[in-house]
Each structure stands twice: as structure tokens, then as C-alpha cells.
PDB file of C-alpha atoms in Angstrom:
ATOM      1  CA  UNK A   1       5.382 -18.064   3.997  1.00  0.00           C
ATOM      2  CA  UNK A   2       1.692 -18.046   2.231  1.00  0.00           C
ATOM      3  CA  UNK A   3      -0.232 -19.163   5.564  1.00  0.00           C
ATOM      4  CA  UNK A   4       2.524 -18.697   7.945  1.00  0.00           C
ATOM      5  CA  UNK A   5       2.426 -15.542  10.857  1.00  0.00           C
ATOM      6  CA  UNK A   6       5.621 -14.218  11.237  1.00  0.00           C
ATOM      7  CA  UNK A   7       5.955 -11.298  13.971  1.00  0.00           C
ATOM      8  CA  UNK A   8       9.057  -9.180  14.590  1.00  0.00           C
ATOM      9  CA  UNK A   9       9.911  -8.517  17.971  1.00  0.00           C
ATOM     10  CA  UNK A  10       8.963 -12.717  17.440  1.00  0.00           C
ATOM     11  CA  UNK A  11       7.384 -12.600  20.596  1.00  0.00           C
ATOM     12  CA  UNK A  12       4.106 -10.492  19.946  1.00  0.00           C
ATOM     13  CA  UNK A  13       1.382 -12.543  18.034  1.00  0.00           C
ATOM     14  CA  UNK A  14      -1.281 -11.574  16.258  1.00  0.00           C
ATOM     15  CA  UNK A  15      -4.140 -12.974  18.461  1.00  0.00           C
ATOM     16  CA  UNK A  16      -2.401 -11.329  21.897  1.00  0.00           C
ATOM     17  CA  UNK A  17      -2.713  -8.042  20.798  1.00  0.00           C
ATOM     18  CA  UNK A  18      -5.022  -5.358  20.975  1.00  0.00           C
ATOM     19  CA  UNK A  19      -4.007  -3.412  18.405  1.00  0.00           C
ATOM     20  CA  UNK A  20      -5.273  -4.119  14.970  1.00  0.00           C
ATOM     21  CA  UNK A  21      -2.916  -5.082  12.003  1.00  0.00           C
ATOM     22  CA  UNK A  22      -3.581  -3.260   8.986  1.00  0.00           C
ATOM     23  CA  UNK A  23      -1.842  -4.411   5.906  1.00  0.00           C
ATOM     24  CA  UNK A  24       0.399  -2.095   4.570  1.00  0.00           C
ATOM     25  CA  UNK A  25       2.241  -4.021   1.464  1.00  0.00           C
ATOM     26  CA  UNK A  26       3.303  -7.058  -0.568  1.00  0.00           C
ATOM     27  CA  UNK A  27       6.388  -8.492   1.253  1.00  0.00           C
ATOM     28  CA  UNK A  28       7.559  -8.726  -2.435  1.00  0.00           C
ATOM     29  CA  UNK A  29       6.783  -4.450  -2.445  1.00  0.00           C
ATOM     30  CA  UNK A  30       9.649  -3.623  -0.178  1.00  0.00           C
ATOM     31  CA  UNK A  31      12.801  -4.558  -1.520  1.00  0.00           C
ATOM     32  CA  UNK A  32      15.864  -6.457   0.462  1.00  0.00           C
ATOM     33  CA  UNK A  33      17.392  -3.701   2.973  1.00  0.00           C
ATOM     34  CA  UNK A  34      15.229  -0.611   1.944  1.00  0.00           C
ATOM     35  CA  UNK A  35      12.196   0.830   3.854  1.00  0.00           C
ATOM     36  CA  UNK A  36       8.690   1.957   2.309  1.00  0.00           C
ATOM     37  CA  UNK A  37       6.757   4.725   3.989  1.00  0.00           C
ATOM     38  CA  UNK A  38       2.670   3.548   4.958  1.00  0.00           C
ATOM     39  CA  UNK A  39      -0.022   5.673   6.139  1.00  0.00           C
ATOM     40  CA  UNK A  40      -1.538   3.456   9.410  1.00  0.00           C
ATOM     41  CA  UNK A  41      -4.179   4.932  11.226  1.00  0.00           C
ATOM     42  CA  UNK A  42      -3.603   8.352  10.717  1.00  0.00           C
ATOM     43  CA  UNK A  43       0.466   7.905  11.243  1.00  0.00           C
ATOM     44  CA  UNK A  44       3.444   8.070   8.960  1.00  0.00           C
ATOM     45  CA  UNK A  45       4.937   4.395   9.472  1.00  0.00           C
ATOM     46  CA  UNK A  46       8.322   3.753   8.166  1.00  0.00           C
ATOM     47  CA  UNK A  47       8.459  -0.904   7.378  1.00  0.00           C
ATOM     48  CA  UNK A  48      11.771  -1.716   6.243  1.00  0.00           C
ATOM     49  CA  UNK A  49      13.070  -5.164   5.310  1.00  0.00           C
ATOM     50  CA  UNK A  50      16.324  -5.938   6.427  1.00  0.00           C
ATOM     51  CA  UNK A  51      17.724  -9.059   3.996  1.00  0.00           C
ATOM     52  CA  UNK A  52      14.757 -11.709   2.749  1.00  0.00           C
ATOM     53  CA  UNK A  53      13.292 -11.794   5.714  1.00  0.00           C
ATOM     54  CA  UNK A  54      13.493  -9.198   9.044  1.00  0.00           C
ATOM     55  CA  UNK A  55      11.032  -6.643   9.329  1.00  0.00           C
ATOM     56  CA  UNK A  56      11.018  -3.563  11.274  1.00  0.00           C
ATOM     57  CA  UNK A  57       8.473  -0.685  11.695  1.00  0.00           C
ATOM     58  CA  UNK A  58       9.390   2.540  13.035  1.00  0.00           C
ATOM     59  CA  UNK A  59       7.701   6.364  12.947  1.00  0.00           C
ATOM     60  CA  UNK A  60       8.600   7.750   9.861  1.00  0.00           C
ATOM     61  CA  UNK A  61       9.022  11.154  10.806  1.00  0.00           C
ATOM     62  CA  UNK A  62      12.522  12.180  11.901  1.00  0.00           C
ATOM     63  CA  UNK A  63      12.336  13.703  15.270  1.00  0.00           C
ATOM     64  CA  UNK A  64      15.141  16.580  14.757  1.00  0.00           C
ATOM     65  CA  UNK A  65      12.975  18.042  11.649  1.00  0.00           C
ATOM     66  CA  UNK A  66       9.449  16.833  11.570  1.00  0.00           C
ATOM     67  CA  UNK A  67       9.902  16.105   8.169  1.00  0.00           C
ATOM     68  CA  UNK A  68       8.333  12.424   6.869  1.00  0.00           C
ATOM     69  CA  UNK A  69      11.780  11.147   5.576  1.00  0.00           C
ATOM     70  CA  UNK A  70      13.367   7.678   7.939  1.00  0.00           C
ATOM     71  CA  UNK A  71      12.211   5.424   5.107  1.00  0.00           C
ATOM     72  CA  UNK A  72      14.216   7.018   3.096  1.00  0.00           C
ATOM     73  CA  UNK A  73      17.384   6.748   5.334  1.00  0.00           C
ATOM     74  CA  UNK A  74      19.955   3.957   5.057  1.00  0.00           C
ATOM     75  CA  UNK A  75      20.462   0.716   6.737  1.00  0.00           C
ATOM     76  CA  UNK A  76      23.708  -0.335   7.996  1.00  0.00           C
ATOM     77  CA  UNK A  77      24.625  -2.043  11.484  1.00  0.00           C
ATOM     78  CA  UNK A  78      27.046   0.045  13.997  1.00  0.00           C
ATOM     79  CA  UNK A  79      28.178  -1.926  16.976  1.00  0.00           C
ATOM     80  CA  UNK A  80      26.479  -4.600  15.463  1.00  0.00           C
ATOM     81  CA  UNK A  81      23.048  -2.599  15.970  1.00  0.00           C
ATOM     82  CA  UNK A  82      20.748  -2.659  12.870  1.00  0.00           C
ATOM     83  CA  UNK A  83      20.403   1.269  12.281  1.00  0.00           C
ATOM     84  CA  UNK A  84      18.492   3.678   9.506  1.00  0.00           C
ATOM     85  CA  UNK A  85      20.555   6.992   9.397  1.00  0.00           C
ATOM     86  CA  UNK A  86      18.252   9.494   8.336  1.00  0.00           C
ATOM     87  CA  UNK A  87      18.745  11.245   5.120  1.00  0.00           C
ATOM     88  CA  UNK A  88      18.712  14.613   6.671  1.00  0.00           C
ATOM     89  CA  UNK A  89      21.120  14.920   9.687  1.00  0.00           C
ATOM     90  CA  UNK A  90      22.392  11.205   9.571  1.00  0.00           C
ATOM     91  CA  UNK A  91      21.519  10.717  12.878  1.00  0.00           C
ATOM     92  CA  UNK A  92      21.670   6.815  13.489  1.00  0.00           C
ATOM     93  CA  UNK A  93      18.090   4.951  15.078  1.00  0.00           C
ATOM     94  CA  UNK A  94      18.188   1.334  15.857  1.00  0.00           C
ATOM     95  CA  UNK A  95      15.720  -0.542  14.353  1.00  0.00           C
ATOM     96  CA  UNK A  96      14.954  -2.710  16.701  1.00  0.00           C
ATOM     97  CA  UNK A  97      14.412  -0.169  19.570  1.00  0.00           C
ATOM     98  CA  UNK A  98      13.558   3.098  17.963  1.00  0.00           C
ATOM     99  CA  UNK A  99      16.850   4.600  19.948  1.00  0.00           C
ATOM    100  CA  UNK A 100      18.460   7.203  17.992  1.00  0.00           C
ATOM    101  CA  UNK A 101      22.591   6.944  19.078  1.00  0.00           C
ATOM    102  CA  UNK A 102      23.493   9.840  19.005  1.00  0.00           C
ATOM    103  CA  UNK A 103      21.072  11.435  21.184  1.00  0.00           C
ATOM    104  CA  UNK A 104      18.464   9.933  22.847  1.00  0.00           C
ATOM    105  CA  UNK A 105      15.816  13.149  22.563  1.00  0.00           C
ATOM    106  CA  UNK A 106      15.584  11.506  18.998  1.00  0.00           C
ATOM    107  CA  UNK A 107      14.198   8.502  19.730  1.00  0.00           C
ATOM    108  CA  UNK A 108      11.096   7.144  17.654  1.00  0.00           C
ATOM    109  CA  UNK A 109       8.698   4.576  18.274  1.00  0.00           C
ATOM    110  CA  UNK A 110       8.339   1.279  16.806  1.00  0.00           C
ATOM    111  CA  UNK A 111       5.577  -0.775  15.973  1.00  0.00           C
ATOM    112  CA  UNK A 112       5.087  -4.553  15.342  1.00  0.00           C
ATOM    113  CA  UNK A 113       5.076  -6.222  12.280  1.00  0.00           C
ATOM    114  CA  UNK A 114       3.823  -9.356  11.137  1.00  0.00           C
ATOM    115  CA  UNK A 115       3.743 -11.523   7.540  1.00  0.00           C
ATOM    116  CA  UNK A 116       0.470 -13.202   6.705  1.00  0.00           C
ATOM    117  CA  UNK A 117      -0.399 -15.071   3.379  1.00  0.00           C
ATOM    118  CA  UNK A 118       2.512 -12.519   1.440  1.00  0.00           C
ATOM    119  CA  UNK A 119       1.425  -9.670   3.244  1.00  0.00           C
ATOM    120  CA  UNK A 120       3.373  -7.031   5.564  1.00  0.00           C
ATOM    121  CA  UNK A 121       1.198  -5.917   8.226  1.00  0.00           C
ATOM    122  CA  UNK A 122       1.569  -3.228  10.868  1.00  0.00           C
ATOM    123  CA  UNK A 123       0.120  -2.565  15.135  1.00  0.00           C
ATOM    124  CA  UNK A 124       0.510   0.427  16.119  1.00  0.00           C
ATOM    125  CA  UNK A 125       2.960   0.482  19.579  1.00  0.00           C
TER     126      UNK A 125
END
């Protein structure tokens, strides 16, 4: 994985974007289905790592409270949907999407991620 570029979604590369990628973390920092909270241009980022080798990025604030908490939450899948449930209200957001489940008002964005040379890196949506 040292010189490799992987993105998640796996269709966004590095060199088609505008956005720039800021580092954010070791992949080795973030351990197997747990999230880590980064500071990327001026935004609370949550970047979890789902198994050895998905990556997700997400706002980190939850969107009922304000408070910086998703990375926090806990992963799990419902309906086969790779979810955080925040540690506040438990309200469910997909991963993938940034759709909360239980009510769409709660919806956060995502943001791309991509592993270079070790290294989890983050573009802003």
C-alpha cells in the first residue's frame, strides 16, 4: 500500500479533483472499525476505517446537537448499510452517503478519502 492511491468512493482520484488532500493520519493511527476526529481546513472531519481497509470521511459534528462527537459513534451495518450511530441520540448515518435513517434533516456530508505511501488523506466534498 506504500506507493499505491487508494480512493473511497473508488471512483474519485487524486489528480481529477480540485480539492486538495490534506493528510490527516497514519492508516496504522485509526484502528480497524473506529473513527478519529481531524481538523481539515477549518472543519471537524470524522475518517473512520471500516475492517483493514475501507475508509470513510464524514462531518464530525452531529447535526441534532452541534456537538463534535460522530467519531466517536459506533459502526455497525443495518439493512446491510455501513452506519455510525452517534453517541448522543443514536441516530444511525450511512457512511457511505452521509444519510442519517432516521430522519433525513440529519444528514451530513462526506468527503473523499484516499491512502498514499501509509497515509490517510482527506478532500473536502
Amino acid at each position: 500500500m506504500n506507493a499505491a492511491i487508494l480512493s473511497f468512493p473508488p471512483a474519485t482520484d487524486a489528480s481529477t479533483t480540485s480539492a486538495p488532500w490534506t493528510p490527516v493520519c497514519a492508516v496504522d493511527d485509526i484502528v480497524p472499525n473506529t473513527g478519529v476526529c481531524a481538523l481539515v481546513a477549518g472543519r471537524h472531519v470524522a475518517v473512520f476505517r471500516v475492517g483493514e481497509d475501507q475508509f470513510y470521511a464524514i462531518d464530525n459534528v452531529d447535526p441534532k446537537t452541534g456537538a463534535s462527537v460522530l467519531s466517536r459513534g459506533l459502526i455497525g451495518s443495518l439493512g446491510g448499510r455501513i452506519v455510525v450511530a452517534s453517541p448522543l441520540y443514536k441516530q444511525h448515518i450511512e457512511l457511505s452517503s452521509g444519510e442519517c435513517l432516521e430522519s433525513p434533516a440529519y444528514s451530513v456530508q462526506t468527503h473523499r478519502v484516499s491512502i498514499q505511501g501509509g497515509q490517510v488523506r482527506v478532500a473536502l466534498a
